[in-house]
mmCIF file of C-alpha atoms and ligand atoms in Angstrom:
data_model
loop_
_atom_site.group_PDB
_atom_site.id
_atom_site.type_symbol
_atom_site.label_atom_id
_atom_site.label_comp_id
_atom_site.label_asym_id
_atom_site.label_seq_id
_atom_site.Cartn_x
_atom_site.Cartn_y
_atom_site.Cartn_z
ATOM 1 C CA MET A 830 -8.141 48.771 -51.123
ATOM 2 C CA HIS A 831 -4.251 48.917 -51.562
ATOM 3 C CA ARG A 832 -1.884 46.629 -49.357
ATOM 4 C CA ILE A 833 0.911 48.607 -47.733
ATOM 5 C CA CYS A 834 3.771 46.713 -46.194
ATOM 6 C CA VAL A 835 5.011 49.103 -43.455
ATOM 7 C CA ILE A 836 8.598 48.761 -42.233
ATOM 8 C CA PRO A 837 9.179 51.658 -39.715
ATOM 9 C CA GLY A 838 12.805 50.669 -38.765
ATOM 10 C CA ASP A 839 14.684 52.080 -35.996
ATOM 11 C CA GLY A 840 16.022 55.610 -34.866
ATOM 12 C CA VAL A 841 13.907 58.339 -36.313
ATOM 13 C CA GLY A 842 12.267 55.702 -38.690
ATOM 14 C CA PRO A 843 9.174 55.180 -36.420
ATOM 15 C CA GLU A 844 8.719 58.750 -35.676
ATOM 16 C CA VAL A 845 8.676 60.040 -39.313
ATOM 17 C CA ILE A 846 6.452 56.913 -40.340
ATOM 18 C CA ALA A 847 3.904 57.778 -37.357
ATOM 19 C CA SER A 848 3.817 61.479 -38.856
ATOM 20 C CA ALA A 849 3.334 60.311 -42.467
ATOM 21 C CA ARG A 850 0.679 57.775 -41.353
ATOM 22 C CA ALA A 851 -1.400 60.548 -39.425
ATOM 23 C CA VAL A 852 -1.258 62.529 -42.630
ATOM 24 C CA LEU A 853 -2.362 59.636 -44.735
ATOM 25 C CA ASP A 854 -5.007 58.461 -42.239
ATOM 26 C CA ASN A 855 -6.448 61.994 -42.216
ATOM 27 C CA LEU A 856 -6.806 61.997 -46.075
ATOM 28 C CA ASP A 857 -8.965 58.817 -45.948
ATOM 29 C CA VAL A 858 -7.058 57.161 -48.708
ATOM 30 C CA PRO A 859 -8.013 53.374 -49.407
ATOM 31 C CA LEU A 860 -4.907 51.819 -47.878
ATOM 32 C CA ARG A 861 -4.531 48.796 -45.488
ATOM 33 C CA TYR A 862 -1.340 48.481 -43.713
ATOM 34 C CA GLU A 863 0.653 45.352 -42.498
ATOM 35 C CA GLU A 864 3.639 46.257 -40.377
ATOM 36 C CA THR A 865 6.765 44.123 -40.085
ATOM 37 C CA VAL A 866 10.398 44.477 -38.865
ATOM 38 C CA VAL A 867 13.739 43.998 -40.516
ATOM 39 C CA GLY A 868 17.384 44.626 -39.677
ATOM 40 C CA THR A 869 18.373 44.200 -36.034
ATOM 41 C CA PRO A 870 15.099 43.818 -34.513
ATOM 42 C CA SER A 871 14.383 40.777 -36.950
ATOM 43 C CA PHE A 872 17.895 39.375 -36.188
ATOM 44 C CA GLU A 873 17.355 39.439 -32.547
ATOM 45 C CA LYS A 874 13.924 37.747 -32.963
ATOM 46 C CA TYR A 875 14.525 35.357 -35.764
ATOM 47 C CA GLY A 876 18.347 35.189 -36.313
ATOM 48 C CA VAL A 877 18.058 36.781 -39.801
ATOM 49 C CA TYR A 878 18.047 40.449 -40.831
ATOM 50 C CA ILE A 879 14.886 39.774 -43.205
ATOM 51 C CA THR A 880 12.687 36.776 -42.838
ATOM 52 C CA LYS A 881 11.236 34.855 -45.910
ATOM 53 C CA GLU A 882 7.743 35.837 -44.598
ATOM 54 C CA THR A 883 8.633 39.599 -44.564
ATOM 55 C CA LEU A 884 10.130 39.189 -48.202
ATOM 56 C CA SER A 885 6.776 37.487 -49.258
ATOM 57 C CA LEU A 886 4.713 40.208 -47.512
ATOM 58 C CA ALA A 887 6.874 42.981 -49.331
ATOM 59 C CA THR A 888 6.621 41.087 -52.705
ATOM 60 C CA GLU A 889 2.749 40.750 -52.581
ATOM 61 C CA SER A 890 2.141 44.155 -51.217
ATOM 62 C CA ASP A 891 1.143 47.155 -53.574
ATOM 63 C CA ALA A 892 3.795 49.341 -52.103
ATOM 64 C CA ILE A 893 6.378 49.305 -49.250
ATOM 65 C CA PHE A 894 6.564 52.233 -46.945
ATOM 66 C CA PHE A 895 10.015 52.226 -45.225
ATOM 67 C CA GLY A 896 11.154 54.530 -42.361
ATOM 68 C CA ALA A 897 14.997 54.136 -41.752
ATOM 69 C CA LEU A 898 17.351 51.486 -40.408
ATOM 70 C CA THR A 899 20.552 51.746 -38.423
ATOM 71 C CA THR A 900 23.391 49.860 -40.067
ATOM 72 C CA PRO A 901 24.963 47.679 -37.361
ATOM 73 C CA LYS A 902 28.754 47.462 -37.339
ATOM 74 C CA ARG A 903 29.027 43.763 -38.311
ATOM 75 C CA ARG A 904 31.057 42.327 -41.236
ATOM 76 C CA ASP A 905 28.326 39.748 -41.955
ATOM 77 C CA TYR A 906 25.567 42.488 -42.259
ATOM 78 C CA VAL A 907 23.715 42.798 -45.544
ATOM 79 C CA SER A 908 21.286 45.618 -45.492
ATOM 80 C CA PRO A 909 17.622 44.392 -45.737
ATOM 81 C CA LEU A 910 16.974 47.535 -47.706
ATOM 82 C CA LEU A 911 19.686 46.477 -50.405
ATOM 83 C CA LEU A 912 18.121 42.961 -50.466
ATOM 84 C CA LEU A 913 14.598 44.333 -51.082
ATOM 85 C CA ARG A 914 15.961 46.478 -53.808
ATOM 86 C CA TRP A 915 17.650 43.509 -55.335
ATOM 87 C CA ASN A 916 15.127 40.760 -54.853
ATOM 88 C CA LEU A 917 12.209 42.986 -56.023
ATOM 89 C CA GLU A 918 14.353 44.487 -58.769
ATOM 90 C CA LEU A 919 13.461 48.044 -57.627
ATOM 91 C CA TYR A 920 15.904 49.362 -60.470
ATOM 92 C CA ALA A 921 14.978 53.082 -60.323
ATOM 93 C CA ASN A 922 15.690 55.128 -57.429
ATOM 94 C CA VAL A 923 13.811 58.679 -57.862
ATOM 95 C CA ARG A 924 14.915 61.344 -55.732
ATOM 96 C CA PRO A 925 13.252 64.827 -56.085
ATOM 97 C CA SER A 926 14.679 67.867 -54.339
ATOM 98 C CA PHE A 927 13.014 71.062 -54.507
ATOM 99 C CA CYS A 928 13.094 74.289 -52.359
ATOM 100 C CA LEU A 929 10.307 74.691 -50.270
ATOM 101 C CA ASN A 930 11.297 78.242 -49.052
ATOM 102 C CA PRO A 931 14.249 80.460 -50.183
ATOM 103 C CA ALA A 932 14.827 81.584 -46.646
ATOM 104 C CA PHE A 933 16.380 78.218 -45.802
ATOM 105 C CA CYS A 934 17.696 77.084 -49.114
ATOM 106 C CA LEU A 935 21.349 77.723 -50.313
ATOM 107 C CA VAL A 936 20.161 77.847 -53.780
ATOM 108 C CA PRO A 937 16.740 77.491 -55.629
ATOM 109 C CA LEU A 938 17.114 74.035 -56.720
ATOM 110 C CA ASP A 939 14.218 72.038 -58.322
ATOM 111 C CA ILE A 940 15.621 68.773 -59.633
ATOM 112 C CA VAL A 941 14.942 65.062 -59.779
ATOM 113 C CA ILE A 942 17.672 62.425 -59.583
ATOM 114 C CA VAL A 943 17.002 59.309 -61.123
ATOM 115 C CA ARG A 944 19.611 56.679 -59.855
ATOM 116 C CA GLU A 945 20.303 53.197 -61.145
ATOM 117 C CA ASN A 946 19.591 51.092 -58.062
ATOM 118 C CA THR A 947 20.843 47.518 -58.812
ATOM 119 C CA GLU A 948 24.401 47.673 -59.807
ATOM 120 C CA GLY A 949 27.592 49.634 -59.464
ATOM 121 C CA LEU A 950 29.517 49.775 -56.181
ATOM 122 C CA TYR A 951 26.655 48.783 -54.160
ATOM 123 C CA GLY A 952 27.138 44.793 -53.555
ATOM 124 C CA ALA A 953 30.509 45.134 -55.352
ATOM 125 C CA ALA A 954 32.835 42.290 -54.771
ATOM 126 C CA GLU A 955 35.816 43.163 -52.640
ATOM 127 C CA ARG A 956 38.796 41.181 -52.084
ATOM 128 C CA GLU A 957 42.237 41.666 -50.243
ATOM 129 C CA LEU A 958 45.350 41.416 -52.409
ATOM 130 C CA GLU A 959 48.866 41.299 -51.354
ATOM 131 C CA ASN A 960 50.663 44.618 -50.151
ATOM 132 C CA ASN A 961 47.594 45.738 -48.095
ATOM 133 C CA ALA A 962 45.601 46.490 -51.264
ATOM 134 C CA VAL A 963 41.999 45.791 -51.931
ATOM 135 C CA LEU A 964 40.351 45.165 -55.271
ATOM 136 C CA THR A 965 36.793 46.248 -55.716
ATOM 137 C CA GLU A 966 34.830 45.127 -58.884
ATOM 138 C CA ARG A 967 31.656 46.942 -59.955
ATOM 139 C CA ILE A 968 29.292 45.761 -62.561
ATOM 140 C CA VAL A 969 27.714 48.314 -65.164
ATOM 141 C CA SER A 970 25.683 46.363 -67.651
ATOM 142 C CA GLU A 971 24.157 47.690 -70.946
ATOM 143 C CA ALA A 972 20.651 46.279 -69.901
ATOM 144 C CA ALA A 973 20.649 48.193 -66.701
ATOM 145 C CA CYS A 974 21.789 51.275 -68.175
ATOM 146 C CA GLN A 975 19.291 51.332 -70.758
ATOM 147 C CA ARG A 976 16.529 50.478 -68.391
ATOM 148 C CA ILE A 977 17.401 53.658 -66.234
ATOM 149 C CA ILE A 978 17.955 55.861 -69.179
ATOM 150 C CA ASP A 979 14.398 54.760 -70.513
ATOM 151 C CA PHE A 980 12.951 55.310 -67.148
ATOM 152 C CA ALA A 981 14.372 58.644 -66.740
ATOM 153 C CA PHE A 982 13.157 60.043 -70.119
ATOM 154 C CA ASP A 983 9.833 58.633 -69.618
ATOM 155 C CA TYR A 984 9.515 60.176 -66.162
ATOM 156 C CA ALA A 985 10.506 63.492 -67.838
ATOM 157 C CA LYS A 986 7.872 63.084 -70.336
ATOM 158 C CA LYS A 987 5.081 62.184 -67.849
ATOM 159 C CA ASN A 988 6.044 64.798 -65.329
ATOM 160 C CA ASN A 989 6.559 67.799 -68.132
ATOM 161 C CA ARG A 990 10.263 68.026 -67.391
ATOM 162 C CA GLY A 991 12.115 69.709 -70.276
ATOM 163 C CA LYS A 992 15.523 68.278 -70.036
ATOM 164 C CA VAL A 993 17.411 65.139 -68.801
ATOM 165 C CA THR A 994 21.126 65.339 -68.018
ATOM 166 C CA CYS A 995 23.556 62.240 -67.907
ATOM 167 C CA VAL A 996 25.903 62.441 -65.099
ATOM 168 C CA HIS A 997 28.999 60.023 -65.390
ATOM 169 C CA LYS A 998 32.703 59.888 -65.068
ATOM 170 C CA ALA A 999 33.518 58.751 -68.736
ATOM 171 C CA ASN A 1000 36.799 60.656 -68.933
ATOM 172 C CA VAL A 1001 38.330 58.185 -66.325
ATOM 173 C CA LEU A 1002 36.053 55.135 -66.788
ATOM 174 C CA ARG A 1003 36.344 54.987 -70.481
ATOM 175 C CA THR A 1004 34.578 51.443 -71.065
ATOM 176 C CA SER A 1005 31.522 51.523 -68.429
ATOM 177 C CA ASP A 1006 30.539 55.049 -68.010
ATOM 178 C CA GLU A 1007 31.334 55.708 -71.885
ATOM 179 C CA MET A 1008 28.893 52.963 -72.646
ATOM 180 C CA PHE A 1009 26.372 54.649 -70.239
ATOM 181 C CA LYS A 1010 26.741 58.038 -71.837
ATOM 182 C CA LYS A 1011 26.577 56.423 -75.618
ATOM 183 C CA LEU A 1012 23.176 54.641 -74.559
ATOM 184 C CA PHE A 1013 21.938 57.912 -73.226
ATOM 185 C CA TYR A 1014 22.599 59.885 -76.328
ATOM 186 C CA GLY A 1015 21.138 56.989 -78.380
ATOM 187 C CA THR A 1016 17.870 57.307 -76.466
ATOM 188 C CA ALA A 1017 17.927 61.154 -76.122
ATOM 189 C CA VAL A 1018 17.482 61.489 -79.844
ATOM 190 C CA ASN A 1019 13.944 60.042 -79.855
ATOM 191 C CA TYR A 1020 12.821 62.138 -77.022
ATOM 192 C CA ALA A 1021 14.243 65.191 -78.632
ATOM 193 C CA PHE A 1022 12.375 64.642 -81.849
ATOM 194 C CA TYR A 1023 8.978 63.286 -80.449
ATOM 195 C CA ASN A 1024 8.692 65.110 -77.141
ATOM 196 C CA LYS A 1025 10.964 68.175 -77.206
ATOM 197 C CA ILE A 1026 13.072 67.116 -74.316
ATOM 198 C CA ARG A 1027 16.485 68.418 -74.197
ATOM 199 C CA SER A 1028 19.567 66.635 -73.194
ATOM 200 C CA ASP A 1029 23.269 66.975 -72.101
ATOM 201 C CA ASP A 1030 25.907 65.326 -70.090
ATOM 202 C CA VAL A 1031 28.195 66.357 -67.302
ATOM 203 C CA LEU A 1032 31.058 64.852 -65.493
ATOM 204 C CA VAL A 1033 29.953 63.966 -61.859
ATOM 205 C CA ASP A 1034 32.730 66.118 -60.275
ATOM 206 C CA ALA A 1035 31.517 69.144 -62.360
ATOM 207 C CA ALA A 1036 27.852 68.318 -61.607
ATOM 208 C CA ALA A 1037 28.541 68.551 -57.838
ATOM 209 C CA MET A 1038 29.906 72.181 -58.522
ATOM 210 C CA TYR A 1039 27.088 73.236 -61.074
ATOM 211 C CA MET A 1040 24.462 72.155 -58.425
ATOM 212 C CA CYS A 1041 25.799 74.941 -56.168
ATOM 213 C CA ARG A 1042 26.573 77.593 -58.744
ATOM 214 C CA GLU A 1043 24.152 77.026 -61.572
ATOM 215 C CA PRO A 1044 21.308 75.024 -60.215
ATOM 216 C CA GLY A 1045 18.927 76.069 -63.020
ATOM 217 C CA ARG A 1046 20.976 73.931 -65.483
ATOM 218 C CA PHE A 1047 19.503 70.659 -64.078
ATOM 219 C CA ASP A 1048 16.075 69.332 -64.414
ATOM 220 C CA VAL A 1049 16.044 65.534 -64.418
ATOM 221 C CA ILE A 1050 19.470 63.916 -63.807
ATOM 222 C CA VAL A 1051 20.047 60.256 -64.789
ATOM 223 C CA THR A 1052 23.086 58.569 -63.225
ATOM 224 C CA LEU A 1053 24.676 55.582 -61.846
ATOM 225 C CA ASN A 1054 24.203 54.158 -58.275
ATOM 226 C CA LEU A 1055 27.060 55.769 -56.346
ATOM 227 C CA TYR A 1056 27.041 59.248 -58.003
ATOM 228 C CA GLY A 1057 23.393 59.441 -57.512
ATOM 229 C CA ASP A 1058 23.496 58.513 -53.868
ATOM 230 C CA ILE A 1059 26.319 61.251 -53.327
ATOM 231 C CA LEU A 1060 24.572 64.090 -55.516
ATOM 232 C CA SER A 1061 21.186 63.490 -53.725
ATOM 233 C CA ASP A 1062 22.638 64.134 -50.403
ATOM 234 C CA GLU A 1063 24.306 67.299 -51.705
ATOM 235 C CA ALA A 1064 21.003 68.308 -53.182
ATOM 236 C CA GLY A 1065 19.482 67.703 -49.800
ATOM 237 C CA GLY A 1066 21.836 69.980 -48.222
ATOM 238 C CA LEU A 1067 21.106 72.885 -50.475
ATOM 239 C CA ILE A 1068 17.421 72.743 -49.826
ATOM 240 C CA GLY A 1069 17.635 72.786 -46.069
ATOM 241 C CA GLY A 1070 18.890 69.431 -45.162
ATOM 242 C CA LEU A 1071 18.121 65.569 -45.612
ATOM 243 C CA GLY A 1072 14.974 65.917 -43.720
ATOM 244 C CA PHE A 1073 13.413 67.508 -46.862
ATOM 245 C CA CYS A 1074 13.976 64.579 -49.340
ATOM 246 C CA PRO A 1075 11.621 61.899 -50.314
ATOM 247 C CA SER A 1076 12.550 58.961 -52.581
ATOM 248 C CA ALA A 1077 10.797 56.086 -54.564
ATOM 249 C CA ASN A 1078 12.257 52.770 -55.572
ATOM 250 C CA ILE A 1079 10.450 51.660 -58.391
ATOM 251 C CA GLY A 1080 10.454 48.129 -60.198
ATOM 252 C CA LYS A 1081 8.373 46.306 -62.808
ATOM 253 C CA LYS A 1082 5.923 44.775 -60.230
ATOM 254 C CA ASN A 1083 6.906 46.441 -56.710
ATOM 255 C CA ALA A 1084 7.744 49.924 -55.304
ATOM 256 C CA LEU A 1085 9.295 51.023 -52.059
ATOM 257 C CA PHE A 1086 8.845 54.560 -50.768
ATOM 258 C CA GLU A 1087 11.496 55.899 -48.152
ATOM 259 C CA PRO A 1088 13.055 59.075 -47.112
ATOM 260 C CA VAL A 1089 16.555 59.801 -48.523
ATOM 261 C CA HIS A 1090 17.875 60.251 -44.783
ATOM 262 C CA GLY A 1091 19.043 57.507 -42.437
ATOM 263 C CA SER A 1092 18.067 56.612 -38.968
ATOM 264 C CA ALA A 1093 19.705 59.907 -37.673
ATOM 265 C CA PRO A 1094 20.548 58.335 -34.090
ATOM 266 C CA ASP A 1095 21.840 61.674 -33.030
ATOM 267 C CA ILE A 1096 18.405 63.101 -32.895
ATOM 268 C CA ALA A 1097 16.175 60.035 -32.363
ATOM 269 C CA GLY A 1098 13.606 60.099 -29.517
ATOM 270 C CA LYS A 1099 13.928 63.888 -29.134
ATOM 271 C CA ASP A 1100 10.745 64.844 -31.257
ATOM 272 C CA ALA A 1101 13.358 66.665 -33.416
ATOM 273 C CA ALA A 1102 13.192 64.786 -36.825
ATOM 274 C CA ASN A 1103 11.796 66.543 -39.889
ATOM 275 C CA PRO A 1104 9.130 64.370 -41.132
ATOM 276 C CA THR A 1105 8.891 66.206 -44.553
ATOM 277 C CA GLY A 1106 10.995 63.617 -46.537
ATOM 278 C CA MET A 1107 8.711 60.853 -45.201
ATOM 279 C CA ILE A 1108 5.564 62.816 -45.934
ATOM 280 C CA LEU A 1109 6.527 63.609 -49.512
ATOM 281 C CA SER A 1110 7.440 59.987 -49.968
ATOM 282 C CA ALA A 1111 3.993 59.055 -49.044
ATOM 283 C CA ALA A 1112 2.942 61.662 -51.698
ATOM 284 C CA MET A 1113 4.975 59.697 -54.187
ATOM 285 C CA MET A 1114 3.377 56.493 -53.049
ATOM 286 C CA LEU A 1115 -0.148 57.942 -53.772
ATOM 287 C CA ASP A 1116 1.033 59.053 -57.265
ATOM 288 C CA TYR A 1117 2.301 55.395 -57.871
ATOM 289 C CA LEU A 1118 -1.096 54.026 -56.568
ATOM 290 C CA GLY A 1119 -3.060 56.196 -58.873
ATOM 291 C CA MET A 1120 -4.182 59.280 -56.494
ATOM 292 C CA PRO A 1121 -2.618 62.325 -57.968
ATOM 293 C CA GLU A 1122 -5.088 64.781 -56.483
ATOM 294 C CA LYS A 1123 -4.242 63.527 -53.048
ATOM 295 C CA SER A 1124 -0.532 63.703 -53.623
ATOM 296 C CA SER A 1125 -0.807 67.370 -55.035
ATOM 297 C CA LEU A 1126 -2.924 68.297 -51.791
ATOM 298 C CA ILE A 1127 0.003 66.933 -49.605
ATOM 299 C CA ARG A 1128 2.774 68.601 -51.858
ATOM 300 C CA GLU A 1129 0.869 71.955 -51.869
ATOM 301 C CA SER A 1130 -0.012 71.825 -48.114
ATOM 302 C CA VAL A 1131 3.713 71.192 -47.339
ATOM 303 C CA ARG A 1132 4.661 74.241 -49.217
ATOM 304 C CA LYS A 1133 2.194 76.409 -47.589
ATOM 305 C CA CYS A 1134 3.283 75.037 -44.209
ATOM 306 C CA PHE A 1135 6.750 76.078 -44.799
ATOM 307 C CA ALA A 1136 6.069 79.480 -46.223
ATOM 308 C CA ASN A 1137 5.298 80.427 -42.502
ATOM 309 C CA LYS A 1138 8.205 80.601 -40.303
ATOM 310 C CA ASN A 1139 6.212 79.625 -37.311
ATOM 311 C CA ASN A 1140 5.800 76.156 -38.820
ATOM 312 C CA TRP A 1141 9.406 75.564 -39.414
ATOM 313 C CA THR A 1142 10.934 72.337 -38.122
ATOM 314 C CA LYS A 1143 13.985 72.435 -35.831
ATOM 315 C CA ASP A 1144 16.540 71.297 -38.505
ATOM 316 C CA VAL A 1145 15.936 74.722 -40.265
ATOM 317 C CA GLY A 1146 16.029 76.820 -37.079
ATOM 318 C CA GLY A 1147 12.290 76.631 -36.401
ATOM 319 C CA GLU A 1148 10.548 75.528 -33.125
ATOM 320 C CA CYS A 1149 8.254 72.876 -34.438
ATOM 321 C CA GLY A 1150 8.765 69.270 -33.150
ATOM 322 C CA THR A 1151 7.921 66.398 -35.299
ATOM 323 C CA GLY A 1152 4.471 65.956 -33.619
ATOM 324 C CA GLU A 1153 3.558 69.806 -33.749
ATOM 325 C CA PHE A 1154 4.761 70.194 -37.324
ATOM 326 C CA THR A 1155 2.312 67.232 -38.285
ATOM 327 C CA LYS A 1156 -0.556 68.580 -36.521
ATOM 328 C CA ARG A 1157 0.093 72.144 -38.200
ATOM 329 C CA LEU A 1158 0.333 70.400 -41.629
ATOM 330 C CA ILE A 1159 -2.854 68.407 -41.309
ATOM 331 C CA LYS A 1160 -4.745 71.518 -40.392
ATOM 332 C CA ILE A 1161 -3.505 73.168 -43.452
ATOM 333 C CA ILE A 1162 -4.276 69.959 -45.371
ATOM 334 C CA ASP A 1163 -8.045 70.179 -44.020
ATOM 335 C CA GLU A 1164 -8.290 73.872 -44.789
ATOM 336 C CA LYS A 1165 -7.134 73.281 -48.358
ATOM 337 C CA ALA A 1166 -9.387 70.384 -48.989
ATOM 338 C CA ALA A 1167 -12.358 72.405 -47.725
ATOM 339 C CA ILE A 1168 -11.842 75.332 -50.156
ATOM 340 C CA SER A 1169 -11.128 72.991 -53.200
HETATM 341 P P1 LIG B 2569 22.501 56.025 -40.817
HETATM 342 O O1 LIG B 2569 23.724 55.280 -40.340
HETATM 343 O O2 LIG B 2569 21.214 55.406 -40.531
HETATM 344 O O3 LIG B 2569 22.652 56.431 -42.176
HETATM 345 P P2 LIG B 2569 23.392 58.670 -40.122
HETATM 346 O O4 LIG B 2569 23.218 59.660 -38.974
HETATM 347 O O5 LIG B 2569 24.949 58.362 -40.585
HETATM 348 O O6 LIG B 2569 22.423 57.503 -40.114
HETATM 349 P P3 LIG B 2569 21.492 60.218 -41.495
HETATM 350 O O7 LIG B 2569 20.400 59.588 -40.683
HETATM 351 O O8 LIG B 2569 21.128 60.353 -43.035
HETATM 352 O O9 LIG B 2569 22.764 59.417 -41.414
HETATM 353 O O10 LIG B 2569 21.770 61.703 -40.925
HETATM 354 C C1 LIG B 2569 22.780 62.509 -41.299
HETATM 355 C C2 LIG B 2569 22.545 63.951 -40.633
HETATM 356 O O11 LIG B 2569 21.410 64.573 -41.036
HETATM 357 C C3 LIG B 2569 22.341 63.677 -39.085
HETATM 358 O O12 LIG B 2569 22.898 64.818 -38.430
HETATM 359 C C4 LIG B 2569 20.878 63.750 -38.792
HETATM 360 O O13 LIG B 2569 20.547 64.170 -37.593
HETATM 361 C C5 LIG B 2569 20.485 64.635 -40.045
HETATM 362 N N1 LIG B 2569 19.043 64.135 -40.275
HETATM 363 C C6 LIG B 2569 18.581 63.033 -40.789
HETATM 364 N N2 LIG B 2569 17.366 62.868 -41.069
HETATM 365 C C7 LIG B 2569 16.936 64.081 -40.492
HETATM 366 C C8 LIG B 2569 15.657 64.499 -40.404
HETATM 367 N N3 LIG B 2569 14.584 63.577 -40.754
HETATM 368 N N4 LIG B 2569 15.235 65.642 -39.844
HETATM 369 C C9 LIG B 2569 16.249 66.257 -39.212
HETATM 370 N N5 LIG B 2569 17.683 65.945 -39.447
HETATM 371 C C10 LIG B 2569 17.821 65.065 -40.052
#
């Protein structure tokens, strides 16, 4: 039995978590859930955004299953999600984006963005200078760059992906991003020789354009923290919206699974959230826990569900609310499971 720490969060978080839990419960997978709160609900109850108890529970669990959390407009706020990523050293943020139906995708994208998750501008030190200026310092270390590059090539190898692209801004950031690029090619050589994995590099601004104009040139992308965050939202937009995008945050001992989207307060409580990103995050969690047949069953069923326009969610012009979509998906999963 695997111990799962569940953090539904707020906004659409609890709605998409309920949907994904229904899918998992129906699959009869050996998971035991322990639910907890972070963020504003935790602050109101305990005076801190994340308690020591929650941090211990997250650390001791086999996986963390995270919905979404609203960012309060307080200067002293530190995101519990960032605290979890740093404390548990969840250094690799894996964000697949693939088109489920060309009818609602702008381009036929099928990529995986592997984003460095512990450094860069997240948690950067900022201080005010004279003349109303602000100095922002970011850290880019050789160790963290090498670690994420190794992860990306290893991911490509294990998932039969033929190419890894390094996305950077080394023409401007000539020391930090140049180091990232050099380390990338130092590693790429080995994978080209032993695993026939191709490699290239693209400036981040050009990558944003190529993703729209020539989506087929990308397979796995490895990149630094902020570039990965921005490009993965762009990728989401190209495949129908943020509701379609899952993610995994992987460390040496822990892992956290969450959709790429935020708490979407504009649609919260309206049964309008597309739960696909959360459901595909559940599939990534099953892969991580060693249940690849179950995760494939989920992915294939999601694909089959969106092949029929009657099952489309509201964000792509369909009529299915979160609950109705979940019911229809579970029916498809059951049918597929019965055949195989
Ligand atoms: P936060 O501050 O929590 O990041 P946000 O609204 O700024 O919230 P997102 O939650 O990522 O950012 O939402 C961006 C847009 O995408 C919103 O218009 C939202 O309605 C839409 N969106 C996000 N998630 C979903 C979803 N699961 N289904 C449908 N639309 C979504």
